[in-house]
Each structure stands twice: as C-alpha cells, then as structure tokens.
Amino acid sequence: MSVNPTYKVIFYNQNQVYEVYARAIYQSEMYGFIEVEEFVFGEKSAMIVDPGEEKLKGEFAKVKRSYIPLHSIIRIDEVEKEGAAKVVDIKGGDKVAQFPFSGVPKPQSDA
C-alpha cells in the first residue's frame, strides 16, 4: 500500500455508528483501547457540504488523539483513499444495554 496509509475506523458511540478516517492507529498502552490520530476529513474547497461530516469535523476539530474502547470497534480497514466521514443513528438502540452500565433501572413514566 502507500507510504502514508489511510484507515477507515467504524465504531459505536452512544446509539450511533461513527465512520471516520485517520492516518495513524495504534494499540494503546491503556489496556482495552485503540488510539486514533490524525483524523482526515474532506476537502474544504468542495462545493457540496455534508452536514454529517461537518458535525464530525466540529466534534474532532481540536482532538489530537482519540481513545476508542475495543468493544466499540466494529471494523478497521486500510483504504487507498479517504471517503466522507459520517454518523448513522442505530434504530432500536433503546432495547440494547450499553456495556458497561450502572445497573440502575430507568424510571418509568405514567403515560
């Protein structure tokens, strides 16, 4: 592959699936985490603006390094060219318990 590889990282985060591109990925010294560095986003001169990608640009704008738990990783691919970063909501996410969780049940409404 190329000298400076690009990686597509897909992971869960609070009932959403994130798809981001980065130039560097490492196994963290913190047990159970992957380090993601040098996030890559689309060209600033592009005519069409993707609101999902703009949201991610804002979220990761001042992030030097992100630590993602191993159990949240769906897939990591080495790609030849970066694509558009995106966030997708998971439907039916309320029926799946997040790990770890506090174990305290949610209060029920009288509706």
mmCIF file with all atom_site columns, C-alpha atoms in Angstrom:
data_model
loop_
_atom_site.group_PDB
_atom_site.id
_atom_site.type_symbol
_atom_site.label_atom_id
_atom_site.label_alt_id
_atom_site.label_comp_id
_atom_site.label_asym_id
_atom_site.label_entity_id
_atom_site.label_seq_id
_atom_site.pdbx_PDB_ins_code
_atom_site.Cartn_x
_atom_site.Cartn_y
_atom_site.Cartn_z
_atom_site.occupancy
_atom_site.B_iso_or_equiv
_atom_site.pdbx_formal_charge
_atom_site.auth_seq_id
_atom_site.auth_comp_id
_atom_site.auth_asym_id
_atom_site.auth_atom_id
_atom_site.pdbx_PDB_model_num
ATOM 1   C CA . MET A 1 1   ? 0.000   0.000  0.000  1.00 0.00 ? 1   MET A CA 1
ATOM 2   C CA . SER A 1 2   ? 1.042   3.640  0.173  1.00 0.00 ? 2   SER A CA 1
ATOM 3   C CA . VAL A 1 3   ? 3.750   5.179  2.356  1.00 0.00 ? 3   VAL A CA 1
ATOM 4   C CA . ASN A 1 4   ? 1.146   7.136  4.370  1.00 0.00 ? 4   ASN A CA 1
ATOM 5   C CA . PRO A 1 5   ? -1.771  4.718  4.771  1.00 0.00 ? 5   PRO A CA 1
ATOM 6   C CA . THR A 1 6   ? -5.294  5.885  5.493  1.00 0.00 ? 6   THR A CA 1
ATOM 7   C CA . TYR A 1 7   ? -7.572  3.878  7.778  1.00 0.00 ? 7   TYR A CA 1
ATOM 8   C CA . LYS A 1 8   ? -11.354 3.783  7.919  1.00 0.00 ? 8   LYS A CA 1
ATOM 9   C CA . VAL A 1 9   ? -12.491 3.229  11.510 1.00 0.00 ? 9   VAL A CA 1
ATOM 10  C CA . ILE A 1 10  ? -16.096 2.251  12.223 1.00 0.00 ? 10  ILE A CA 1
ATOM 11  C CA . PHE A 1 11  ? -17.230 2.219  15.855 1.00 0.00 ? 11  PHE A CA 1
ATOM 12  C CA . TYR A 1 12  ? -20.256 2.545  18.168 1.00 0.00 ? 12  TYR A CA 1
ATOM 13  C CA . ASN A 1 13  ? -20.760 5.675  20.260 1.00 0.00 ? 13  ASN A CA 1
ATOM 14  C CA . GLN A 1 14  ? -23.991 6.319  22.237 1.00 0.00 ? 14  GLN A CA 1
ATOM 15  C CA . ASN A 1 15  ? -26.556 4.683  19.894 1.00 0.00 ? 15  ASN A CA 1
ATOM 16  C CA . GLN A 1 16  ? -24.726 5.906  16.806 1.00 0.00 ? 16  GLN A CA 1
ATOM 17  C CA . VAL A 1 17  ? -22.228 4.348  14.420 1.00 0.00 ? 17  VAL A CA 1
ATOM 18  C CA . TYR A 1 18  ? -19.299 6.614  13.533 1.00 0.00 ? 18  TYR A CA 1
ATOM 19  C CA . GLU A 1 19  ? -17.245 6.170  10.364 1.00 0.00 ? 19  GLU A CA 1
ATOM 20  C CA . VAL A 1 20  ? -14.068 8.260  10.409 1.00 0.00 ? 20  VAL A CA 1
ATOM 21  C CA . TYR A 1 21  ? -10.788 8.297  8.510  1.00 0.00 ? 21  TYR A CA 1
ATOM 22  C CA . ALA A 1 22  ? -7.368  8.623  10.114 1.00 0.00 ? 22  ALA A CA 1
ATOM 23  C CA . ARG A 1 23  ? -3.706  8.334  9.189  1.00 0.00 ? 23  ARG A CA 1
ATOM 24  C CA . ALA A 1 24  ? -2.481  6.626  12.378 1.00 0.00 ? 24  ALA A CA 1
ATOM 25  C CA . ILE A 1 25  ? -3.940  3.841  14.541 1.00 0.00 ? 25  ILE A CA 1
ATOM 26  C CA . TYR A 1 26  ? -2.206  2.132  17.453 1.00 0.00 ? 26  TYR A CA 1
ATOM 27  C CA . GLN A 1 27  ? -2.940  -0.332 20.203 1.00 0.00 ? 27  GLN A CA 1
ATOM 28  C CA . SER A 1 28  ? -3.000  1.864  23.282 1.00 0.00 ? 28  SER A CA 1
ATOM 29  C CA . GLU A 1 29  ? -0.887  1.419  26.380 1.00 0.00 ? 29  GLU A CA 1
ATOM 30  C CA . MET A 1 30  ? -4.198  1.761  28.244 1.00 0.00 ? 30  MET A CA 1
ATOM 31  C CA . TYR A 1 31  ? -5.494  -1.786 28.235 1.00 0.00 ? 31  TYR A CA 1
ATOM 32  C CA . GLY A 1 32  ? -8.585  -2.279 26.046 1.00 0.00 ? 32  GLY A CA 1
ATOM 33  C CA . PHE A 1 33  ? -8.286  0.858  23.895 1.00 0.00 ? 33  PHE A CA 1
ATOM 34  C CA . ILE A 1 34  ? -7.239  1.735  20.350 1.00 0.00 ? 34  ILE A CA 1
ATOM 35  C CA . GLU A 1 35  ? -5.577  5.131  19.726 1.00 0.00 ? 35  GLU A CA 1
ATOM 36  C CA . VAL A 1 36  ? -6.699  7.013  16.623 1.00 0.00 ? 36  VAL A CA 1
ATOM 37  C CA . GLU A 1 37  ? -4.669  10.030 15.458 1.00 0.00 ? 37  GLU A CA 1
ATOM 38  C CA . GLU A 1 38  ? -4.508  12.445 12.518 1.00 0.00 ? 38  GLU A CA 1
ATOM 39  C CA . PHE A 1 39  ? -8.177  12.486 11.512 1.00 0.00 ? 39  PHE A CA 1
ATOM 40  C CA . VAL A 1 40  ? -8.814  13.114 7.805  1.00 0.00 ? 40  VAL A CA 1
ATOM 41  C CA . PHE A 1 41  ? -11.854 14.977 6.513  1.00 0.00 ? 41  PHE A CA 1
ATOM 42  C CA . GLY A 1 42  ? -12.960 16.043 3.027  1.00 0.00 ? 42  GLY A CA 1
ATOM 43  C CA . GLU A 1 43  ? -11.577 18.990 1.098  1.00 0.00 ? 43  GLU A CA 1
ATOM 44  C CA . LYS A 1 44  ? -12.527 22.416 2.403  1.00 0.00 ? 44  LYS A CA 1
ATOM 45  C CA . SER A 1 45  ? -12.914 23.648 -1.160 1.00 0.00 ? 45  SER A CA 1
ATOM 46  C CA . ALA A 1 46  ? -15.665 21.149 -2.002 1.00 0.00 ? 46  ALA A CA 1
ATOM 47  C CA . MET A 1 47  ? -18.840 22.659 -3.445 1.00 0.00 ? 47  MET A CA 1
ATOM 48  C CA . ILE A 1 48  ? -21.210 20.306 -1.625 1.00 0.00 ? 48  ILE A CA 1
ATOM 49  C CA . VAL A 1 49  ? -21.250 20.392 2.183  1.00 0.00 ? 49  VAL A CA 1
ATOM 50  C CA . ASP A 1 50  ? -22.251 17.196 4.012  1.00 0.00 ? 50  ASP A CA 1
ATOM 51  C CA . PRO A 1 51  ? -23.897 18.090 7.362  1.00 0.00 ? 51  PRO A CA 1
ATOM 52  C CA . GLY A 1 52  ? -22.874 14.741 8.904  1.00 0.00 ? 52  GLY A CA 1
ATOM 53  C CA . GLU A 1 53  ? -19.242 15.278 8.024  1.00 0.00 ? 53  GLU A CA 1
ATOM 54  C CA . GLU A 1 54  ? -19.397 18.885 9.264  1.00 0.00 ? 54  GLU A CA 1
ATOM 55  C CA . LYS A 1 55  ? -20.742 17.602 12.607 1.00 0.00 ? 55  LYS A CA 1
ATOM 56  C CA . LEU A 1 56  ? -17.790 15.211 12.897 1.00 0.00 ? 56  LEU A CA 1
ATOM 57  C CA . LYS A 1 57  ? -15.322 17.936 11.899 1.00 0.00 ? 57  LYS A CA 1
ATOM 58  C CA . GLY A 1 58  ? -16.648 20.050 14.753 1.00 0.00 ? 58  GLY A CA 1
ATOM 59  C CA . GLU A 1 59  ? -16.580 17.151 17.210 1.00 0.00 ? 59  GLU A CA 1
ATOM 60  C CA . PHE A 1 60  ? -12.988 16.156 16.373 1.00 0.00 ? 60  PHE A CA 1
ATOM 61  C CA . ALA A 1 61  ? -11.676 19.654 15.493 1.00 0.00 ? 61  ALA A CA 1
ATOM 62  C CA . LYS A 1 62  ? -9.298  20.049 18.428 1.00 0.00 ? 62  LYS A CA 1
ATOM 63  C CA . VAL A 1 63  ? -8.756  16.358 19.156 1.00 0.00 ? 63  VAL A CA 1
ATOM 64  C CA . LYS A 1 64  ? -5.113  15.313 18.950 1.00 0.00 ? 64  LYS A CA 1
ATOM 65  C CA . ARG A 1 65  ? -5.711  11.652 19.783 1.00 0.00 ? 65  ARG A CA 1
ATOM 66  C CA . SER A 1 66  ? -8.861  9.664  20.459 1.00 0.00 ? 66  SER A CA 1
ATOM 67  C CA . TYR A 1 67  ? -9.013  6.521  22.618 1.00 0.00 ? 67  TYR A CA 1
ATOM 68  C CA . ILE A 1 68  ? -11.744 4.133  21.470 1.00 0.00 ? 68  ILE A CA 1
ATOM 69  C CA . PRO A 1 69  ? -12.673 1.086  23.583 1.00 0.00 ? 69  PRO A CA 1
ATOM 70  C CA . LEU A 1 70  ? -12.004 -2.223 21.827 1.00 0.00 ? 70  LEU A CA 1
ATOM 71  C CA . HIS A 1 71  ? -15.569 -3.425 22.432 1.00 0.00 ? 71  HIS A CA 1
ATOM 72  C CA . SER A 1 72  ? -16.887 -0.382 20.496 1.00 0.00 ? 72  SER A CA 1
ATOM 73  C CA . ILE A 1 73  ? -14.846 -1.078 17.352 1.00 0.00 ? 73  ILE A CA 1
ATOM 74  C CA . ILE A 1 74  ? -16.829 -2.632 14.517 1.00 0.00 ? 74  ILE A CA 1
ATOM 75  C CA . ARG A 1 75  ? -14.152 -2.616 11.849 1.00 0.00 ? 75  ARG A CA 1
ATOM 76  C CA . ILE A 1 76  ? -10.841 -1.032 10.813 1.00 0.00 ? 76  ILE A CA 1
ATOM 77  C CA . ASP A 1 77  ? -9.843  -1.046 7.138  1.00 0.00 ? 77  ASP A CA 1
ATOM 78  C CA . GLU A 1 78  ? -6.738  0.280  5.412  1.00 0.00 ? 78  GLU A CA 1
ATOM 79  C CA . VAL A 1 79  ? -8.044  2.148  2.355  1.00 0.00 ? 79  VAL A CA 1
ATOM 80  C CA . GLU A 1 80  ? -6.395  3.761  -0.654 1.00 0.00 ? 80  GLU A CA 1
ATOM 81  C CA . LYS A 1 81  ? -8.446  6.952  -0.481 1.00 0.00 ? 81  LYS A CA 1
ATOM 82  C CA . GLU A 1 82  ? -10.488 8.556  2.270  1.00 0.00 ? 82  GLU A CA 1
ATOM 83  C CA . GLY A 1 83  ? -14.227 8.970  1.862  1.00 0.00 ? 83  GLY A CA 1
ATOM 84  C CA . ALA A 1 84  ? -16.824 11.066 3.621  1.00 0.00 ? 84  ALA A CA 1
ATOM 85  C CA . ALA A 1 85  ? -16.937 10.703 7.385  1.00 0.00 ? 85  ALA A CA 1
ATOM 86  C CA . LYS A 1 86  ? -20.434 10.038 8.712  1.00 0.00 ? 86  LYS A CA 1
ATOM 87  C CA . VAL A 1 87  ? -22.596 9.294  11.723 1.00 0.00 ? 87  VAL A CA 1
ATOM 88  C CA . VAL A 1 88  ? -25.575 6.925  11.490 1.00 0.00 ? 88  VAL A CA 1
ATOM 89  C CA . ASP A 1 89  ? -28.232 6.543  14.204 1.00 0.00 ? 89  ASP A CA 1
ATOM 90  C CA . ILE A 1 90  ? -28.944 2.989  15.351 1.00 0.00 ? 90  ILE A CA 1
ATOM 91  C CA . LYS A 1 91  ? -32.637 2.141  15.280 1.00 0.00 ? 91  LYS A CA 1
ATOM 92  C CA . GLY A 1 92  ? -33.917 0.172  18.255 1.00 0.00 ? 92  GLY A CA 1
ATOM 93  C CA . GLY A 1 93  ? -30.899 1.186  20.345 1.00 0.00 ? 93  GLY A CA 1
ATOM 94  C CA . ASP A 1 94  ? -33.067 1.532  23.483 1.00 0.00 ? 94  ASP A CA 1
ATOM 95  C CA . LYS A 1 95  ? -33.544 -2.251 23.615 1.00 0.00 ? 95  LYS A CA 1
ATOM 96  C CA . VAL A 1 96  ? -29.817 -2.965 23.824 1.00 0.00 ? 96  VAL A CA 1
ATOM 97  C CA . ALA A 1 97  ? -27.928 -2.367 27.058 1.00 0.00 ? 97  ALA A CA 1
ATOM 98  C CA . GLN A 1 98  ? -24.652 -0.469 26.726 1.00 0.00 ? 98  GLN A CA 1
ATOM 99  C CA . PHE A 1 99  ? -21.633 -2.054 28.360 1.00 0.00 ? 99  PHE A CA 1
ATOM 100 C CA . PRO A 1 100 ? -20.644 -1.083 30.991 1.00 0.00 ? 100 PRO A CA 1
ATOM 101 C CA . PHE A 1 101 ? -23.881 0.118  32.530 1.00 0.00 ? 101 PHE A CA 1
ATOM 102 C CA . SER A 1 102 ? -24.778 1.255  36.025 1.00 0.00 ? 102 SER A CA 1
ATOM 103 C CA . GLY A 1 103 ? -27.467 -1.384 36.575 1.00 0.00 ? 103 GLY A CA 1
ATOM 104 C CA . VAL A 1 104 ? -29.905 1.224  37.857 1.00 0.00 ? 104 VAL A CA 1
ATOM 105 C CA . PRO A 1 105 ? -33.254 0.879  36.052 1.00 0.00 ? 105 PRO A CA 1
ATOM 106 C CA . LYS A 1 106 ? -34.721 3.923  34.319 1.00 0.00 ? 106 LYS A CA 1
ATOM 107 C CA . PRO A 1 107 ? -37.784 5.450  35.984 1.00 0.00 ? 107 PRO A CA 1
ATOM 108 C CA . GLN A 1 108 ? -40.992 4.579  34.153 1.00 0.00 ? 108 GLN A CA 1
ATOM 109 C CA . SER A 1 109 ? -43.354 7.328  33.058 1.00 0.00 ? 109 SER A CA 1
ATOM 110 C CA . ASP A 1 110 ? -47.079 7.184  33.772 1.00 0.00 ? 110 ASP A CA 1
ATOM 111 C CA . ALA A 1 111 ? -48.019 7.894  30.140 1.00 0.00 ? 111 ALA A CA 1
#
